[in-house]
């Protein structure tokens, strides 16, 4: 495909194994700016970006997430990825960011009806920007699943998330440790045209 933007969209893959090399400040700034420039409902621009690169903080957060997931009950019909997070946490050593050296947490105001949509478009912008720079990413739901957990809330608030905000999604960022997988054949996501 000759269109660089469409090619970037069609070739981007989620990366679940990262090198330890930290992102350069310039590349990280470009990725964050791509997120900040995403559209928002009513141009509210209330998405809060918490960028964590401190290895000790990431390790503490991973341990806390593992502990809190391990306490959760498994229920009938539970979303399979949430179930897997609980089971992996109970097994120990759960790394919900796949060894990425950078985690970007997106939060928005509690009760704001467009919070998830605003954060989602920011996350997608950052994923596409990262891929265009040779940097891998993976959307991370675990902090959103735990956004009402007291221990997680307290930890994230100590890092800068405000009391009136909730986590809508996160993004693992880093240099891929292996080649990107081949794009899967798309058989879902039906399209209906009304002309």
mmCIF file of C-alpha atoms in Angstrom:
data_model
loop_
_atom_site.group_PDB
_atom_site.id
_atom_site.type_symbol
_atom_site.label_atom_id
_atom_site.label_comp_id
_atom_site.label_asym_id
_atom_site.label_seq_id
_atom_site.Cartn_x
_atom_site.Cartn_y
_atom_site.Cartn_z
ATOM 1 C CA UNK A 1 0.000 0.000 0.000
ATOM 2 C CA UNK A 2 1.395 3.405 -0.927
ATOM 3 C CA UNK A 3 -0.451 5.521 1.649
ATOM 4 C CA UNK A 4 1.840 5.665 4.689
ATOM 5 C CA UNK A 5 -0.963 6.300 7.189
ATOM 6 C CA UNK A 6 -3.098 3.401 5.961
ATOM 7 C CA UNK A 7 -0.046 1.144 5.791
ATOM 8 C CA UNK A 8 0.781 2.027 9.415
ATOM 9 C CA UNK A 9 -2.783 1.199 10.489
ATOM 10 C CA UNK A 10 -2.857 -2.088 8.582
ATOM 11 C CA UNK A 11 0.558 -3.329 9.772
ATOM 12 C CA UNK A 12 0.415 -2.297 13.452
ATOM 13 C CA UNK A 13 0.400 -5.239 15.851
ATOM 14 C CA UNK A 14 0.191 -5.491 19.620
ATOM 15 C CA UNK A 15 3.605 -6.241 21.100
ATOM 16 C CA UNK A 16 3.824 -8.511 24.140
ATOM 17 C CA UNK A 17 7.596 -8.855 24.507
ATOM 18 C CA UNK A 18 9.918 -5.860 24.885
ATOM 19 C CA UNK A 19 13.616 -5.107 25.068
ATOM 20 C CA UNK A 20 14.733 -3.385 28.269
ATOM 21 C CA UNK A 21 16.020 -0.325 26.347
ATOM 22 C CA UNK A 22 14.116 2.777 27.458
ATOM 23 C CA UNK A 23 12.498 5.063 24.890
ATOM 24 C CA UNK A 24 14.297 8.264 24.006
ATOM 25 C CA UNK A 25 12.744 11.497 25.243
ATOM 26 C CA UNK A 26 12.043 12.751 21.720
ATOM 27 C CA UNK A 27 10.180 9.636 20.608
ATOM 28 C CA UNK A 28 8.227 9.514 23.866
ATOM 29 C CA UNK A 29 7.284 13.194 23.552
ATOM 30 C CA UNK A 30 6.041 12.599 19.988
ATOM 31 C CA UNK A 31 3.926 9.626 21.106
ATOM 32 C CA UNK A 32 2.405 11.531 24.031
ATOM 33 C CA UNK A 33 1.704 14.545 21.818
ATOM 34 C CA UNK A 34 -0.138 12.271 19.372
ATOM 35 C CA UNK A 35 -2.344 11.192 22.280
ATOM 36 C CA UNK A 36 -2.879 14.756 23.460
ATOM 37 C CA UNK A 37 -3.969 15.786 19.938
ATOM 38 C CA UNK A 38 -6.701 13.132 19.763
ATOM 39 C CA UNK A 39 -10.283 14.357 19.451
ATOM 40 C CA UNK A 40 -12.362 14.661 22.608
ATOM 41 C CA UNK A 41 -16.064 15.101 23.222
ATOM 42 C CA UNK A 42 -16.957 18.770 23.023
ATOM 43 C CA UNK A 43 -13.202 19.456 22.788
ATOM 44 C CA UNK A 44 -13.071 18.974 26.588
ATOM 45 C CA UNK A 45 -9.420 17.805 26.550
ATOM 46 C CA UNK A 46 -9.718 16.189 29.990
ATOM 47 C CA UNK A 47 -7.680 13.022 29.349
ATOM 48 C CA UNK A 48 -4.877 12.806 31.914
ATOM 49 C CA UNK A 49 -1.676 11.033 30.814
ATOM 50 C CA UNK A 50 0.429 9.465 33.580
ATOM 51 C CA UNK A 51 3.744 8.331 32.061
ATOM 52 C CA UNK A 52 5.662 5.830 34.203
ATOM 53 C CA UNK A 53 9.255 4.971 33.296
ATOM 54 C CA UNK A 54 10.727 4.440 36.757
ATOM 55 C CA UNK A 55 11.605 0.721 37.004
ATOM 56 C CA UNK A 56 11.040 0.582 40.761
ATOM 57 C CA UNK A 57 7.569 2.124 40.414
ATOM 58 C CA UNK A 58 6.697 -0.275 37.587
ATOM 59 C CA UNK A 59 7.841 -3.238 39.685
ATOM 60 C CA UNK A 60 5.824 -2.045 42.703
ATOM 61 C CA UNK A 61 2.767 -1.564 40.488
ATOM 62 C CA UNK A 62 3.173 -5.043 38.963
ATOM 63 C CA UNK A 63 3.405 -6.586 42.427
ATOM 64 C CA UNK A 64 0.366 -4.665 43.641
ATOM 65 C CA UNK A 65 -1.689 -5.593 40.558
ATOM 66 C CA UNK A 66 -0.701 -9.245 40.990
ATOM 67 C CA UNK A 67 -1.722 -9.199 44.659
ATOM 68 C CA UNK A 68 -5.070 -7.511 44.009
ATOM 69 C CA UNK A 69 -6.002 -9.752 41.069
ATOM 70 C CA UNK A 70 -5.112 -12.852 43.089
ATOM 71 C CA UNK A 71 -7.756 -11.831 45.648
ATOM 72 C CA UNK A 72 -10.540 -11.598 43.060
ATOM 73 C CA UNK A 73 -13.220 -14.237 42.651
ATOM 74 C CA UNK A 74 -13.706 -16.093 39.400
ATOM 75 C CA UNK A 75 -17.298 -15.882 38.222
ATOM 76 C CA UNK A 76 -19.355 -17.648 35.596
ATOM 77 C CA UNK A 77 -19.229 -15.879 32.243
ATOM 78 C CA UNK A 78 -16.331 -13.626 33.294
ATOM 79 C CA UNK A 79 -14.460 -11.921 30.430
ATOM 80 C CA UNK A 80 -11.732 -14.379 29.421
ATOM 81 C CA UNK A 81 -8.838 -11.899 29.673
ATOM 82 C CA UNK A 82 -9.884 -10.821 33.165
ATOM 83 C CA UNK A 83 -10.155 -14.489 34.161
ATOM 84 C CA UNK A 84 -6.674 -15.119 32.734
ATOM 85 C CA UNK A 85 -5.255 -12.157 34.701
ATOM 86 C CA UNK A 86 -6.662 -13.566 37.939
ATOM 87 C CA UNK A 87 -5.310 -17.054 37.251
ATOM 88 C CA UNK A 88 -1.864 -15.762 36.218
ATOM 89 C CA UNK A 89 -1.744 -13.602 39.341
ATOM 90 C CA UNK A 90 -2.539 -16.576 41.540
ATOM 91 C CA UNK A 91 0.306 -18.484 39.871
ATOM 92 C CA UNK A 92 2.701 -15.615 40.752
ATOM 93 C CA UNK A 93 5.078 -13.423 38.790
ATOM 94 C CA UNK A 94 2.366 -11.862 36.663
ATOM 95 C CA UNK A 95 3.719 -9.083 34.420
ATOM 96 C CA UNK A 96 0.682 -7.317 33.039
ATOM 97 C CA UNK A 97 2.849 -4.960 30.921
ATOM 98 C CA UNK A 98 4.948 -7.708 29.318
ATOM 99 C CA UNK A 99 8.285 -6.241 30.425
ATOM 100 C CA UNK A 100 7.715 -2.876 28.730
ATOM 101 C CA UNK A 101 9.975 -0.109 30.083
ATOM 102 C CA UNK A 102 7.228 2.544 29.775
ATOM 103 C CA UNK A 103 3.589 2.523 30.828
ATOM 104 C CA UNK A 104 1.206 5.324 29.897
ATOM 105 C CA UNK A 105 -1.948 5.387 32.020
ATOM 106 C CA UNK A 106 -4.880 7.365 30.663
ATOM 107 C CA UNK A 107 -7.496 8.634 33.089
ATOM 108 C CA UNK A 108 -10.436 10.943 32.818
ATOM 109 C CA UNK A 109 -13.062 12.498 35.063
ATOM 110 C CA UNK A 110 -15.396 10.117 36.866
ATOM 111 C CA UNK A 111 -18.943 10.569 35.647
ATOM 112 C CA UNK A 112 -17.897 12.249 32.384
ATOM 113 C CA UNK A 113 -19.942 10.468 29.710
ATOM 114 C CA UNK A 114 -17.203 10.587 27.060
ATOM 115 C CA UNK A 115 -14.316 9.539 29.335
ATOM 116 C CA UNK A 116 -13.754 6.111 27.772
ATOM 117 C CA UNK A 117 -14.133 7.343 24.187
ATOM 118 C CA UNK A 118 -11.737 10.244 24.749
ATOM 119 C CA UNK A 119 -9.105 7.986 26.281
ATOM 120 C CA UNK A 120 -9.621 5.309 23.610
ATOM 121 C CA UNK A 121 -8.879 7.660 20.720
ATOM 122 C CA UNK A 122 -5.833 9.006 22.580
ATOM 123 C CA UNK A 123 -4.550 5.461 23.140
ATOM 124 C CA UNK A 124 -5.075 4.559 19.487
ATOM 125 C CA UNK A 125 -3.274 7.718 18.336
ATOM 126 C CA UNK A 126 -0.331 6.805 20.583
ATOM 127 C CA UNK A 127 -0.277 3.204 19.331
ATOM 128 C CA UNK A 128 -0.138 4.370 15.716
ATOM 129 C CA UNK A 129 2.473 7.038 16.456
ATOM 130 C CA UNK A 130 4.627 4.483 18.275
ATOM 131 C CA UNK A 131 4.404 1.988 15.421
ATOM 132 C CA UNK A 132 5.425 4.657 12.913
ATOM 133 C CA UNK A 133 8.573 5.221 15.008
ATOM 134 C CA UNK A 134 9.488 1.511 15.255
ATOM 135 C CA UNK A 135 8.197 1.310 18.833
ATOM 136 C CA UNK A 136 5.844 -1.413 19.982
ATOM 137 C CA UNK A 137 2.761 -0.982 22.113
ATOM 138 C CA UNK A 138 -0.041 -2.949 23.688
ATOM 139 C CA UNK A 139 -3.344 -1.711 25.106
ATOM 140 C CA UNK A 140 -3.474 -2.657 28.794
ATOM 141 C CA UNK A 141 -6.857 -3.095 30.540
ATOM 142 C CA UNK A 142 -5.721 -4.357 33.940
ATOM 143 C CA UNK A 143 -5.631 -0.981 35.695
ATOM 144 C CA UNK A 144 -9.084 -0.176 34.310
ATOM 145 C CA UNK A 145 -10.398 -3.471 35.664
ATOM 146 C CA UNK A 146 -8.969 -2.490 39.052
ATOM 147 C CA UNK A 147 -9.879 1.217 38.902
ATOM 148 C CA UNK A 148 -12.186 0.958 41.941
ATOM 149 C CA UNK A 149 -9.734 -1.112 43.985
ATOM 150 C CA UNK A 150 -8.678 0.907 47.060
ATOM 151 C CA UNK A 151 -5.027 -0.171 47.007
ATOM 152 C CA UNK A 152 -4.627 0.507 43.280
ATOM 153 C CA UNK A 153 -6.441 3.866 43.555
ATOM 154 C CA UNK A 154 -4.245 4.954 46.456
ATOM 155 C CA UNK A 155 -1.060 3.968 44.616
ATOM 156 C CA UNK A 156 -2.061 5.722 41.391
ATOM 157 C CA UNK A 157 -3.167 8.804 43.302
ATOM 158 C CA UNK A 158 0.254 8.938 44.968
ATOM 159 C CA UNK A 159 1.699 9.015 41.433
ATOM 160 C CA UNK A 160 -0.566 11.841 40.274
ATOM 161 C CA UNK A 161 -3.989 10.504 39.279
ATOM 162 C CA UNK A 162 -6.600 12.742 40.917
ATOM 163 C CA UNK A 163 -9.367 11.488 43.216
ATOM 164 C CA UNK A 164 -12.034 12.576 40.738
ATOM 165 C CA UNK A 165 -10.457 10.558 37.890
ATOM 166 C CA UNK A 166 -10.676 6.912 36.917
ATOM 167 C CA UNK A 167 -8.392 4.896 34.680
ATOM 168 C CA UNK A 168 -9.858 4.167 31.254
ATOM 169 C CA UNK A 169 -6.911 2.305 29.754
ATOM 170 C CA UNK A 170 -3.144 2.069 29.651
ATOM 171 C CA UNK A 171 -0.453 1.526 27.066
ATOM 172 C CA UNK A 172 2.719 -0.534 27.337
ATOM 173 C CA UNK A 173 5.475 1.014 25.204
ATOM 174 C CA UNK A 174 8.920 -0.214 24.231
ATOM 175 C CA UNK A 175 11.114 -1.595 21.498
ATOM 176 C CA UNK A 176 9.860 -5.002 20.330
ATOM 177 C CA UNK A 177 11.995 -7.986 21.367
ATOM 178 C CA UNK A 178 10.824 -10.058 18.408
ATOM 179 C CA UNK A 179 9.517 -9.451 14.886
ATOM 180 C CA UNK A 180 5.882 -8.416 14.559
ATOM 181 C CA UNK A 181 3.494 -11.269 13.853
ATOM 182 C CA UNK A 182 1.791 -11.529 10.492
ATOM 183 C CA UNK A 183 -1.491 -9.637 10.458
ATOM 184 C CA UNK A 184 -4.393 -12.030 10.997
ATOM 185 C CA UNK A 185 -7.044 -12.629 8.383
ATOM 186 C CA UNK A 186 -9.981 -10.371 9.235
ATOM 187 C CA UNK A 187 -13.166 -12.446 9.285
ATOM 188 C CA UNK A 188 -15.166 -10.470 11.845
ATOM 189 C CA UNK A 189 -16.238 -6.855 12.176
ATOM 190 C CA UNK A 190 -19.017 -6.965 9.572
ATOM 191 C CA UNK A 191 -19.717 -3.948 7.388
ATOM 192 C CA UNK A 192 -23.175 -2.966 6.156
ATOM 193 C CA UNK A 193 -23.498 -0.257 3.544
ATOM 194 C CA UNK A 194 -26.747 1.617 3.119
ATOM 195 C CA UNK A 195 -26.538 3.572 -0.125
#
